[in-house]
Coordinates of C-alpha atoms in Angstrom, one line a residue:
Chain Z
X1073 CA 215.2 51.2 -2.4
X1074 CA 217.0 53.0 0.2
X1075 CA 214.0 54.5 0.8
X1076 CA 213.1 50.9 2.5
X1077 CA 215.9 51.0 4.5
X1078 CA 215.3 54.2 6.2
X1079 CA 212.0 53.9 7.2
X1080 CA 212.3 53.2 10.7
X1081 CA 209.9 52.4 13.3
X1082 CA 208.8 55.8 14.5
X1083 CA 210.2 56.4 18.0
X1084 CA 208.3 56.0 20.6
X1085 CA 209.3 59.5 22.3
X1086 CA 208.1 61.5 19.0
X1087 CA 204.6 60.1 19.4
X1088 CA 204.0 61.4 22.9
X1089 CA 205.7 64.4 21.4
X1090 CA 202.9 65.0 18.7
X1091 CA 199.7 63.3 20.4
X1092 CA 197.9 65.9 18.1
X1093 CA 199.2 64.6 14.9
X1094 CA 199.0 61.1 15.8
X1095 CA 195.4 61.1 16.9
X1096 CA 194.4 63.0 13.5
X1097 CA 196.7 60.5 11.8
X1098 CA 194.5 57.7 13.6
X1099 CA 191.3 59.3 12.6
X1100 CA 192.1 59.6 9.2
X1101 CA 193.2 55.8 8.9
X1102 CA 189.5 55.1 10.6
X1103 CA 187.9 57.1 8.1
X1104 CA 190.2 55.4 5.2
X1105 CA 189.2 52.2 6.5
X1106 CA 185.8 52.5 6.5
X1107 CA 185.4 54.5 3.1
X1108 CA 187.4 51.4 1.6
X1109 CA 184.9 48.7 3.2
X1110 CA 181.8 50.7 2.7
X1111 CA 180.6 48.5 -0.5
X1112 CA 181.0 45.2 2.1
X1113 CA 179.7 47.3 5.1
X1114 CA 176.6 48.3 2.8
X1115 CA 176.2 44.6 1.6
X1116 CA 176.3 43.1 5.2
X1117 CA 173.8 45.8 6.5
X1118 CA 171.4 45.8 3.5
X1119 CA 171.8 41.8 2.1
X1120 CA 173.0 40.0 5.3
X1121 CA 172.1 41.7 8.7
X1122 CA 169.0 43.2 8.0
X1123 CA 167.3 39.7 6.0
X1124 CA 168.7 37.8 8.6
X1125 CA 166.7 40.1 11.2
X1126 CA 163.9 39.9 8.6
X1127 CA 163.9 36.0 8.1
X1128 CA 163.8 35.8 12.0
X1129 CA 160.6 37.6 12.4
X1130 CA 158.9 36.0 9.4
X1131 CA 159.7 32.9 10.9
X1132 CA 156.8 33.8 13.4
X1133 CA 154.5 35.4 11.3
X1134 CA 151.9 33.8 8.6
X1135 CA 153.3 35.5 5.3
X1136 CA 152.0 34.6 1.7
X1137 CA 154.1 38.1 0.1
X1138 CA 150.8 39.5 -0.7
X1139 CA 149.1 40.6 2.6
X1140 CA 151.2 41.7 5.4
X1141 CA 152.9 39.3 7.7
X1142 CA 150.7 37.9 10.4
X1143 CA 152.1 37.2 13.9
X1144 CA 151.4 33.8 15.0
X1145 CA 154.4 32.6 17.8
X1146 CA 155.6 29.4 17.2
X1147 CA 152.8 28.0 15.0
X1148 CA 155.3 27.8 12.1
X1149 CA 157.4 25.4 14.2
X1150 CA 155.0 23.2 15.7
X1151 CA 153.3 22.6 12.3
X1152 CA 156.9 22.0 10.7
X1153 CA 157.9 19.3 13.7
X1154 CA 154.4 17.5 12.7
X1155 CA 155.0 17.7 9.0
X1156 CA 155.5 14.4 7.3
X1157 CA 156.8 16.1 4.1
X1158 CA 159.3 18.0 6.5
X1159 CA 160.5 14.9 8.5
X1160 CA 160.8 13.3 5.1
X1161 CA 163.3 15.9 4.0
X1162 CA 165.3 15.7 7.3
X1163 CA 165.7 12.3 6.9
X1164 CA 166.5 12.7 3.1
X1165 CA 169.0 15.1 3.7
X1166 CA 171.1 13.4 7.0
X1167 CA 171.2 10.4 4.6
X1168 CA 172.9 12.6 1.9
X1169 CA 175.0 14.2 4.1
X1170 CA 176.2 10.8 6.2
X1171 CA 176.8 9.0 2.7
X1172 CA 178.1 11.8 0.5
X1173 CA 180.8 13.5 2.8
X1174 CA 182.5 10.7 4.2
X1175 CA 183.0 8.9 0.6
X1176 CA 183.7 12.1 -1.3
X1177 CA 186.5 13.0 1.4
X1178 CA 188.1 9.5 1.5
X1179 CA 188.3 9.2 -2.5
X1180 CA 189.6 12.9 -2.1
X1181 CA 192.1 11.6 0.0
X1182 CA 192.8 8.4 -1.8
X1183 CA 193.6 10.4 -4.9
X1184 CA 195.6 12.9 -3.0
X1185 CA 197.9 10.5 -1.8
X1186 CA 198.1 8.8 -5.2
X1187 CA 199.2 12.7 -6.8
X1188 CA 201.5 13.5 -3.9
X1189 CA 204.0 10.9 -5.3
X1190 CA 206.5 12.8 -7.9
X1191 CA 205.5 11.4 -11.0
X1192 CA 205.6 13.0 -15.0
X1193 CA 202.0 14.5 -15.6
X1194 CA 201.1 15.4 -12.3
X1195 CA 200.2 18.7 -13.1
X1196 CA 198.0 17.3 -15.8
X1197 CA 196.4 14.7 -13.8
X1198 CA 195.7 16.9 -11.2
X1199 CA 194.0 19.1 -13.2
X1200 CA 191.7 16.5 -14.5
X1201 CA 190.5 15.6 -11.5
X1202 CA 189.4 18.5 -10.2
X1203 CA 187.7 19.4 -13.5
X1204 CA 184.5 17.9 -12.4
X1205 CA 184.3 19.8 -9.4
X1206 CA 183.8 23.1 -11.6
X1207 CA 181.1 21.8 -14.1
X1208 CA 179.7 19.6 -11.4
X1209 CA 177.3 22.4 -10.4
X1210 CA 175.6 22.8 -13.9
X1211 CA 172.2 22.2 -15.0
X1212 CA 174.3 20.5 -18.2
X1213 CA 175.7 17.9 -15.7
X1214 CA 172.5 17.1 -14.3
X1215 CA 171.2 15.8 -17.4
X1216 CA 174.0 13.7 -18.4
X1217 CA 173.6 12.3 -14.5
X1218 CA 170.0 11.8 -15.6
X1219 CA 170.7 9.9 -18.6
X1220 CA 174.0 7.7 -17.3
X1221 CA 171.6 6.5 -14.3
X1222 CA 168.1 6.0 -16.2
X1223 CA 166.8 2.7 -17.0
X1224 CA 168.5 0.4 -19.6
X1225 CA 171.7 3.1 -19.5
X1226 CA 175.3 2.5 -18.7
X1227 CA 174.6 2.2 -14.8
X1228 CA 172.1 -0.2 -15.1
X1229 CA 173.5 -2.6 -17.9
X1230 CA 176.9 -2.6 -15.6
X1231 CA 174.9 -3.5 -12.5
X1232 CA 173.2 -6.4 -14.6
X1233 CA 176.8 -8.0 -15.9
X1234 CA 176.9 -8.0 -11.6
X1235 CA 173.5 -9.9 -11.5
X1236 CA 172.1 -7.2 -9.7
X1237 CA 168.5 -6.1 -11.5
X1238 CA 167.6 -3.3 -10.0
X1239 CA 166.9 -1.4 -13.2
X1240 CA 167.8 2.7 -13.4
X1241 CA 168.3 4.6 -10.3
X1242 CA 166.4 7.4 -11.6
X1243 CA 163.1 6.3 -11.4
X1244 CA 163.7 4.1 -8.6
X1245 CA 163.1 5.9 -5.0
X1246 CA 165.4 3.3 -3.2
X1247 CA 168.3 4.1 -5.7
X1248 CA 167.5 7.7 -6.6
X1249 CA 169.2 9.4 -3.6
X1250 CA 172.3 7.2 -4.0
X1251 CA 172.7 9.1 -7.7
X1252 CA 172.8 12.4 -6.2
X1253 CA 175.4 11.0 -4.0
X1254 CA 177.4 9.6 -6.4
X1255 CA 177.2 13.0 -8.4
X1256 CA 178.5 14.9 -4.7
X1257 CA 181.3 12.0 -4.9
X1258 CA 182.0 12.8 -8.5
X1259 CA 183.3 16.4 -7.5
X1260 CA 186.1 15.5 -5.3
X1261 CA 188.3 17.7 -6.8
X1262 CA 188.3 20.6 -4.1
X1263 CA 188.8 18.7 -0.9
X1264 CA 191.9 16.9 -3.2
X1265 CA 193.6 20.1 -4.1
X1266 CA 193.3 21.0 -0.5
X1267 CA 194.6 17.7 0.8
X1268 CA 197.1 17.9 -1.9
X1269 CA 198.4 21.2 -0.2
X1270 CA 198.3 19.6 3.1
X1271 CA 200.3 16.6 2.1
X1272 CA 203.2 18.6 1.1
X1273 CA 203.8 20.0 4.3
X1274 CA 204.4 16.5 5.5
X1275 CA 208.2 16.3 6.1
X1276 CA 210.2 14.2 3.9
X1277 CA 212.5 13.1 6.7
X1278 CA 210.2 12.3 9.0
X1279 CA 208.8 9.9 5.9
X1280 CA 211.9 8.3 5.4
X1281 CA 213.4 7.9 8.7
X1282 CA 210.3 6.0 9.2
X1283 CA 211.0 3.9 6.1
X1284 CA 214.3 3.0 6.6
X1285 CA 212.6 1.8 10.6
X1286 CA 210.6 -0.7 8.5
X1287 CA 207.4 1.4 9.1
X1288 CA 204.9 0.3 6.2
X1289 CA 203.0 2.6 4.1
X1290 CA 200.1 2.2 6.0
X1291 CA 201.9 2.9 9.0
X1292 CA 203.6 6.0 7.6
X1293 CA 200.6 7.2 6.8
X1294 CA 198.7 6.9 10.1
X1295 CA 201.2 8.0 12.2
X1296 CA 203.0 10.9 10.1
X1297 CA 200.8 12.2 7.3
X1298 CA 197.8 12.0 9.1
X1299 CA 198.3 14.0 12.1
X1300 CA 200.0 16.9 9.7
X1301 CA 197.1 16.9 7.4
X1302 CA 194.4 16.6 10.5
X1303 CA 193.7 20.4 10.4
X1304 CA 193.1 20.2 6.3
X1305 CA 191.0 17.3 7.5
X1306 CA 189.0 19.0 9.5
X1307 CA 188.6 22.2 7.0
X1308 CA 187.3 19.6 4.4
X1309 CA 185.2 18.1 6.6
X1310 CA 183.5 21.4 8.2
X1311 CA 183.1 22.5 4.7
X1312 CA 181.7 19.4 2.5
X1313 CA 179.6 18.7 5.4
X1314 CA 178.0 22.5 5.8
X1315 CA 178.1 22.3 1.8
X1316 CA 176.3 18.9 1.8
X1317 CA 173.4 20.6 4.3
X1318 CA 172.4 23.2 1.2
X1319 CA 172.2 20.8 -1.7
X1320 CA 169.6 21.7 -3.9
X1321 CA 170.4 22.0 -8.1
X1322 CA 171.6 18.3 -8.6
X1323 CA 168.0 17.0 -6.6
X1324 CA 166.1 19.6 -8.5
X1325 CA 167.9 18.4 -12.0
X1326 CA 168.8 14.9 -11.9
X1327 CA 165.5 13.7 -10.2
X1328 CA 162.7 15.7 -11.4
X1329 CA 161.8 19.4 -10.5
X1330 CA 159.5 17.9 -7.6
X1331 CA 162.6 16.5 -6.0
X1332 CA 161.0 12.7 -6.4
X1333 CA 159.9 10.4 -7.4
X1334 CA 157.7 9.9 -4.2
X1335 CA 159.8 12.4 -2.5
X1336 CA 163.0 10.1 -2.3
X1337 CA 165.1 13.1 -3.2
X1338 CA 163.0 16.0 -1.2
X1339 CA 166.4 17.6 0.3
X1340 CA 166.2 20.1 2.7
X1341 CA 166.4 22.9 0.5
X1342 CA 164.0 21.7 -1.7
X1343 CA 161.2 21.4 0.4
X1344 CA 162.6 25.2 1.3
X1345 CA 162.1 26.0 -1.9
X1346 CA 158.5 24.5 -2.7
X1347 CA 156.9 25.7 0.6
X1348 CA 158.7 29.6 0.1
X1349 CA 158.4 30.0 -3.7
X1350 CA 155.9 27.7 -5.1
X1351 CA 153.1 27.7 -2.2
X1352 CA 154.1 31.3 -1.1
X1353 CA 154.6 30.2 2.5
X1354 CA 156.8 32.6 3.2
X1355 CA 156.7 32.2 7.3
X1356 CA 157.1 28.6 7.1
X1357 CA 159.9 28.8 4.7
X1358 CA 161.7 31.0 7.0
X1359 CA 161.2 29.1 10.0
X1360 CA 162.6 26.4 8.1
X1361 CA 165.4 28.2 7.3
X1362 CA 166.4 29.1 10.7
X1363 CA 166.1 25.5 12.1
X1364 CA 168.6 25.1 9.3
X1365 CA 170.8 27.5 10.8
X1366 CA 170.7 26.1 14.1
X1367 CA 171.4 22.4 12.8
X1368 CA 174.6 23.3 10.9
X1369 CA 175.5 25.6 13.9
X1370 CA 175.4 22.6 15.9
X1371 CA 177.2 20.5 13.4
X1372 CA 180.0 23.5 13.3
X1373 CA 180.0 23.5 16.8
X1374 CA 180.1 19.6 17.8
X1375 CA 183.0 19.6 15.0
X1376 CA 185.0 22.3 16.4
X1377 CA 184.5 20.8 19.8
X1378 CA 185.8 17.2 18.6
X1379 CA 188.9 18.8 17.1
X1380 CA 190.8 18.9 20.3
X1381 CA 190.3 15.3 20.2
X1382 CA 192.2 14.6 17.0
X1383 CA 193.2 17.3 15.1
X1384 CA 197.1 18.5 15.5
X1385 CA 198.5 22.1 15.3
X1386 CA 201.8 22.7 14.9
X1387 CA 201.8 25.6 17.5
X1388 CA 202.1 22.7 19.9
X1389 CA 205.8 21.7 18.7
X1390 CA 207.3 24.8 18.2
Chain S
X307 CA 229.1 -5.4 -17.7
X308 CA 230.9 -7.9 -15.7
X309 CA 231.0 -5.9 -12.6
X310 CA 228.9 -7.5 -9.5
X311 CA 227.0 -4.4 -9.1
X312 CA 225.1 -4.2 -12.6
X313 CA 222.5 -6.7 -11.5
X314 CA 221.5 -5.1 -8.3
X315 CA 221.0 -1.7 -9.9
X316 CA 219.3 -2.7 -12.8
X317 CA 216.8 -4.6 -10.4
X318 CA 216.6 -1.4 -8.4
X319 CA 216.0 0.9 -11.3
X320 CA 213.9 -1.9 -12.8
X321 CA 211.8 -1.8 -9.7
X322 CA 211.5 1.6 -9.8
X323 CA 210.3 1.5 -13.2
X324 CA 207.4 -1.2 -12.5
X325 CA 206.7 1.4 -9.8
X326 CA 206.1 3.9 -11.9
X327 CA 204.0 2.2 -14.8
X328 CA 202.0 0.5 -12.1
X329 CA 201.4 4.3 -10.4
X330 CA 200.3 5.7 -14.2
X331 CA 198.0 2.6 -14.5
X332 CA 196.4 3.3 -11.4
X333 CA 196.1 7.0 -11.7
X334 CA 194.5 6.4 -15.4
X335 CA 192.1 3.8 -14.4
X336 CA 190.2 6.4 -11.8
X337 CA 191.0 9.2 -14.5
X338 CA 188.9 7.0 -17.1
X339 CA 185.9 6.6 -14.3
X340 CA 186.1 10.1 -13.3
X341 CA 186.6 11.7 -17.1
X342 CA 183.7 8.8 -18.4
X343 CA 180.3 11.1 -17.7
X344 CA 182.6 13.9 -20.0
X345 CA 183.7 12.0 -22.8
X346 CA 179.8 10.7 -23.0
X347 CA 178.2 13.8 -23.4
X348 CA 180.8 14.8 -26.1
X349 CA 179.8 11.4 -27.6
X350 CA 176.1 11.7 -26.9
X351 CA 175.5 14.7 -28.6
X352 CA 176.9 13.2 -32.1
X353 CA 174.2 10.2 -31.9
X354 CA 170.8 10.3 -33.4
X355 CA 168.3 11.0 -29.8
X356 CA 167.0 7.4 -29.9
X357 CA 170.5 6.2 -29.5
X358 CA 171.3 8.1 -26.6
X359 CA 170.2 6.1 -23.7
X360 CA 169.9 2.8 -25.5
X361 CA 173.4 2.5 -27.5
X362 CA 176.1 1.4 -25.1
X363 CA 178.7 2.9 -27.2
X364 CA 180.8 5.6 -25.8
X365 CA 181.0 7.0 -29.2
X366 CA 178.7 7.0 -32.1
X367 CA 178.7 4.5 -34.7
X368 CA 177.7 7.2 -37.5
X369 CA 178.1 11.0 -36.1
X370 CA 175.2 12.9 -36.4
X371 CA 175.5 17.0 -36.7
X372 CA 171.2 16.9 -36.4
X373 CA 171.6 17.5 -32.5
X374 CA 173.4 20.8 -33.1
X375 CA 171.5 22.0 -36.1
X376 CA 168.5 21.1 -34.1
X377 CA 169.7 23.8 -31.8
X378 CA 169.4 26.5 -34.7
X379 CA 165.3 26.2 -34.3
X380 CA 165.6 27.3 -30.4
X381 CA 163.3 26.4 -27.5
X382 CA 160.0 27.6 -28.1
X383 CA 160.3 30.8 -30.4
X384 CA 163.6 31.7 -28.3
X385 CA 167.1 31.9 -30.1
X386 CA 169.5 29.7 -28.2
X387 CA 172.2 32.5 -28.0
X388 CA 169.6 34.7 -26.1
X389 CA 170.1 32.2 -23.2
X390 CA 173.6 32.8 -23.8
X391 CA 174.0 36.6 -23.9
X392 CA 171.8 36.6 -21.0
X393 CA 174.5 34.2 -19.0
X394 CA 177.1 35.9 -20.5
X395 CA 175.9 39.6 -19.2
X396 CA 175.4 38.1 -15.9
X397 CA 178.8 36.3 -15.5
X398 CA 180.4 39.5 -16.5
X399 CA 178.8 42.1 -14.4
X400 CA 179.5 39.4 -11.4
X401 CA 183.1 39.5 -12.3
X402 CA 183.1 43.1 -12.1
X403 CA 181.3 43.6 -9.3
X404 CA 183.4 41.3 -7.0
X405 CA 186.7 42.3 -8.4
X406 CA 186.0 45.8 -7.7
X407 CA 184.1 45.5 -4.1
X408 CA 186.1 42.7 -2.5
X409 CA 189.8 44.2 -3.6
X410 CA 188.6 47.7 -1.9
X411 CA 187.2 45.7 1.5
X412 CA 190.1 43.3 1.2
X413 CA 192.8 45.8 1.0
X414 CA 190.8 48.1 4.0
X415 CA 191.3 44.8 6.5
X416 CA 194.9 43.6 5.3
X417 CA 196.6 47.6 4.8
X418 CA 194.4 49.6 7.1
X419 CA 195.0 49.7 10.8
X420 CA 191.4 50.9 11.8
X421 CA 189.3 50.5 14.9
X422 CA 187.1 47.9 14.7
X423 CA 188.8 45.8 12.0
X424 CA 189.0 42.7 14.1
X425 CA 185.7 42.6 15.0
X426 CA 184.4 43.3 10.9
X427 CA 187.0 40.6 9.7
X428 CA 185.4 37.9 12.3
X429 CA 181.9 38.8 11.1
X430 CA 183.0 38.6 7.6
X431 CA 184.6 35.0 8.1
X432 CA 181.5 34.4 10.1
X433 CA 179.2 35.1 7.1
X434 CA 180.9 32.1 5.0
X435 CA 179.5 29.9 7.1
X436 CA 176.1 30.9 7.5
X437 CA 173.6 29.0 5.2
X438 CA 172.6 31.0 2.2
X439 CA 169.0 29.9 2.7
X440 CA 168.4 32.2 5.6
X441 CA 168.6 35.4 3.8
X442 CA 166.6 34.0 0.8
X443 CA 163.3 34.6 1.7
X444 CA 164.1 38.3 2.7
X445 CA 166.0 38.9 0.1
X446 CA 163.6 37.8 -2.2
X447 CA 161.1 40.4 -0.3
X448 CA 163.5 43.4 -0.5
X449 CA 164.0 42.8 -4.2
X450 CA 160.3 42.3 -4.7
X451 CA 159.2 45.4 -3.1
X452 CA 162.0 47.5 -5.2
X453 CA 160.2 45.7 -8.1
X454 CA 163.4 44.9 -9.2
X455 CA 162.7 41.3 -9.8
X456 CA 162.7 39.8 -13.1
X457 CA 166.1 41.6 -13.7
X458 CA 169.9 41.0 -13.3
X459 CA 169.8 43.2 -10.3
X460 CA 169.2 40.6 -7.2
X461 CA 171.6 38.3 -9.0
X462 CA 174.9 40.8 -9.2
X463 CA 174.1 42.9 -6.4
X464 CA 175.6 41.2 -4.0
X465 CA 178.3 40.9 -5.6
X466 CA 179.1 44.7 -6.2
X467 CA 178.8 44.8 -2.3
X468 CA 181.5 42.3 -1.8
X469 CA 179.1 39.6 0.1
X470 CA 181.2 36.8 -1.6
X471 CA 183.2 36.4 1.6
X472 CA 185.1 33.6 0.3
X473 CA 187.0 35.9 -2.4
X474 CA 187.5 38.8 0.3
X475 CA 189.1 36.2 2.3
X476 CA 191.2 34.9 -0.4
X477 CA 192.4 38.3 -1.5
X478 CA 192.9 39.5 2.3
X479 CA 195.5 36.5 2.3
X480 CA 197.2 37.4 -0.6
X481 CA 197.7 40.8 0.5
X482 CA 198.9 40.3 3.8
X483 CA 201.7 38.1 2.4
X484 CA 203.0 41.0 0.2
X485 CA 205.9 42.8 1.8
X486 CA 205.0 45.4 4.3
X487 CA 208.4 47.6 3.0
X488 CA 206.3 48.7 -0.2
X489 CA 203.3 50.4 1.3
X490 CA 205.9 51.9 3.8
X491 CA 207.7 53.4 1.2
X492 CA 204.8 54.4 -0.6
X493 CA 203.1 56.1 2.3
X494 CA 206.6 57.9 3.1
X495 CA 206.7 59.0 -0.4
X496 CA 203.3 60.7 0.0
X497 CA 200.8 58.5 -1.5
X498 CA 197.6 58.0 -0.1
X499 CA 195.7 54.8 0.1
X500 CA 194.1 55.1 -3.2
X501 CA 197.4 55.8 -4.6
X502 CA 198.6 52.7 -2.8
X503 CA 195.5 50.6 -3.6
X504 CA 195.5 51.4 -7.4
X505 CA 199.4 51.2 -8.0
X506 CA 201.3 49.0 -5.7
X507 CA 198.6 46.6 -4.0
X508 CA 196.3 46.0 -7.0
X509 CA 198.9 45.1 -10.0
X510 CA 201.0 42.7 -7.2
X511 CA 197.4 41.0 -6.3
X512 CA 197.2 40.0 -9.9
X513 CA 196.8 36.3 -9.4
X514 CA 194.2 36.6 -6.5
X515 CA 192.1 38.7 -8.9
X516 CA 192.2 36.3 -11.6
X517 CA 191.2 33.4 -9.4
X518 CA 188.3 35.2 -8.0
X519 CA 187.2 36.4 -11.2
X520 CA 187.6 33.0 -13.0
X521 CA 185.4 31.3 -9.7
X522 CA 182.9 34.0 -9.9
X523 CA 182.5 33.7 -13.9
X524 CA 181.9 30.0 -13.5
X525 CA 179.8 30.1 -10.7
X526 CA 177.4 32.6 -12.2
X527 CA 177.5 30.6 -15.6
X528 CA 176.6 27.8 -13.6
X529 CA 174.2 29.6 -11.6
X530 CA 170.8 27.7 -11.0
X531 CA 169.0 28.7 -8.1
X532 CA 169.6 32.4 -8.5
X533 CA 168.1 32.4 -12.0
X534 CA 165.3 30.2 -10.8
X535 CA 163.7 32.2 -7.7
X536 CA 164.5 35.8 -9.7
X537 CA 163.9 35.5 -13.1
X538 CA 160.2 34.6 -15.1
X539 CA 160.4 35.8 -18.4
X540 CA 161.6 33.0 -20.6
X541 CA 163.6 35.9 -23.1
X542 CA 165.6 36.8 -19.7
X543 CA 166.3 33.3 -18.7
X544 CA 169.4 32.3 -18.5
X545 CA 171.6 29.2 -19.9
X546 CA 170.6 26.7 -16.9
X547 CA 166.9 27.8 -17.0
X548 CA 167.0 27.5 -20.9
X549 CA 167.9 24.0 -20.3
X550 CA 165.6 23.2 -17.8
X551 CA 163.0 25.2 -20.0
X552 CA 163.8 22.7 -23.4
X553 CA 163.8 19.4 -20.8
X554 CA 160.3 20.0 -19.6
X555 CA 159.1 21.1 -23.3
X556 CA 160.4 18.9 -25.5
X557 CA 161.2 15.9 -22.9
X558 CA 162.4 12.6 -24.0
X559 CA 161.7 13.3 -27.9
X560 CA 164.2 15.7 -28.7
X561 CA 166.9 14.2 -25.9
X562 CA 169.7 14.7 -28.5
X563 CA 169.6 18.3 -28.9
X564 CA 169.2 18.7 -25.1
X565 CA 172.4 16.8 -24.8
X566 CA 174.0 18.9 -27.7
X567 CA 172.7 22.0 -25.7
X568 CA 174.0 20.9 -22.6
X569 CA 177.6 20.5 -24.1
X570 CA 177.5 23.6 -25.8
X571 CA 176.9 24.8 -22.2
X572 CA 179.4 23.4 -20.6
X573 CA 182.0 25.2 -23.3
X574 CA 182.6 28.2 -21.5
X575 CA 183.4 26.8 -18.3
X576 CA 185.7 23.9 -19.9
X577 CA 187.7 26.6 -22.0
X578 CA 188.0 29.2 -18.9
X579 CA 189.3 25.6 -16.8
X580 CA 191.9 25.0 -19.2
X581 CA 193.1 28.1 -20.1
X582 CA 193.3 29.1 -16.2
X583 CA 193.1 25.7 -14.1
X584 CA 196.7 26.9 -12.3
X585 CA 195.4 29.7 -11.1
X586 CA 192.0 28.3 -10.2
X587 CA 193.7 25.0 -8.4
X588 CA 196.5 27.2 -5.9
X589 CA 193.7 29.5 -5.1
X590 CA 191.4 26.5 -3.8
X591 CA 194.6 25.1 -2.3
X592 CA 195.3 28.4 -0.5
X593 CA 192.2 28.4 0.7
X594 CA 192.2 25.5 3.0
X595 CA 195.8 26.7 4.3
X596 CA 196.5 29.4 6.7

């Protein structure tokens, strides 16, 4: 243990006295660094950067996997923008993102506020609420969802009690997307846990002082808790909306394998999958993928720009 | 008992108790809705096929085993255990790949001061936000040209090459939190980086490694799009694809066995979750904070 105390920062004079050793040491550190991260570098070049360049190239070609790619300029993009199914997929995806993300975050925040109170069995509740987040991606749950939302099953019968007779949601093009929204909201555990961690940072004294001053729970939440958790809220909004743009499995499994009926759940990636892997239109699919990248980058940029207006970082206070 | 303060004290503690009861009632009500699908699938797996959709009971009136015994027949000549073995193989390889490659990479980012570290770290974080779909097609073309489709290689290659930035990030955060004195002392004792990594940093990073391992296992087990794109012979299918095949071939007629297999497919995930939920939940929580 004494060793720890005796490890001083090397005096500045000594370093200049032995510049050669320092340079050699630095070179050795560089080498060690690059050796340790060589898996990541290989992965980045082979599976990320390389494919990105390739897909950018494919986006401007006609490519069916069997004959070499043929340069077509902006053809894929102009065809895409005029394609009614592509337009439909954009509409379906935007609807999904705009409805599912806020509802999911609202539920996550609500339950997090509930669990932030010190009560017995807190850990057990937290674990139980988190579980759907892990199993929700499974095909098994997709089947369960299909069963719950089909004609004459629990959802259908429950809504009949309230006098709504729309039948099961799975077969109804107007409703089937909302069964996917429900599946997404059901997996509110991950953002909930992040909210909970954020709520722990709220200073108790501040909260209690506000209570003494007669601030109600709503006011305390709005004026004290919300500013403190705003960075966490920002993180959750960013992550959940990016995820929502990329939904695939649930649309493929819950609605039928063609993302229907009547293209009602034709989310963007489902159409991309159909174009690329069913119709072997790799160029078109790549153009779709890049359009998605640009859309996600725009959403990210807008969110980052907006955070100046509503996200409070602690640095200002310190 | 006769003291004047007693009623005041009692009413305060009573109020606290009603508050607590109200809290538990509220939490349990939300929980009932949230866990309904999970309980439903357990109950449904013991119902006769015709009752699964139609009966409103959560639990079967007369439990039957037929759904589970029906699984023994397999799906169009392929035994269920084959799907499970394939998924297990995929998941185990993925775990090994992620733990080894991500911890090495994370060590470099957290503990070695090399030129270009910040730039590379930014690039790594950037890949977190990149939609996976832009890589999907060129990666498929790459593995097709290498004649590696219909094997597990395309599914696990990225795991061995630390492309799962989330786990690298998690481990970097964790390693940065370790006391600097420890690796400085090791350096003075003449340990090289490999030694420091193996005998000092790695054992102390265990919680982050376990978190990454469990997340990776569950993600691989649940993965649907990867196997859907890369695997084409039914003998090589994972559980997810086996389930899809089951639905496409048996359809509504054998609903019971399909639900039973869905339940069985969930068991590893739920078991892992029960055993390690502390790590998982804390891991998720740290990812949202600095």
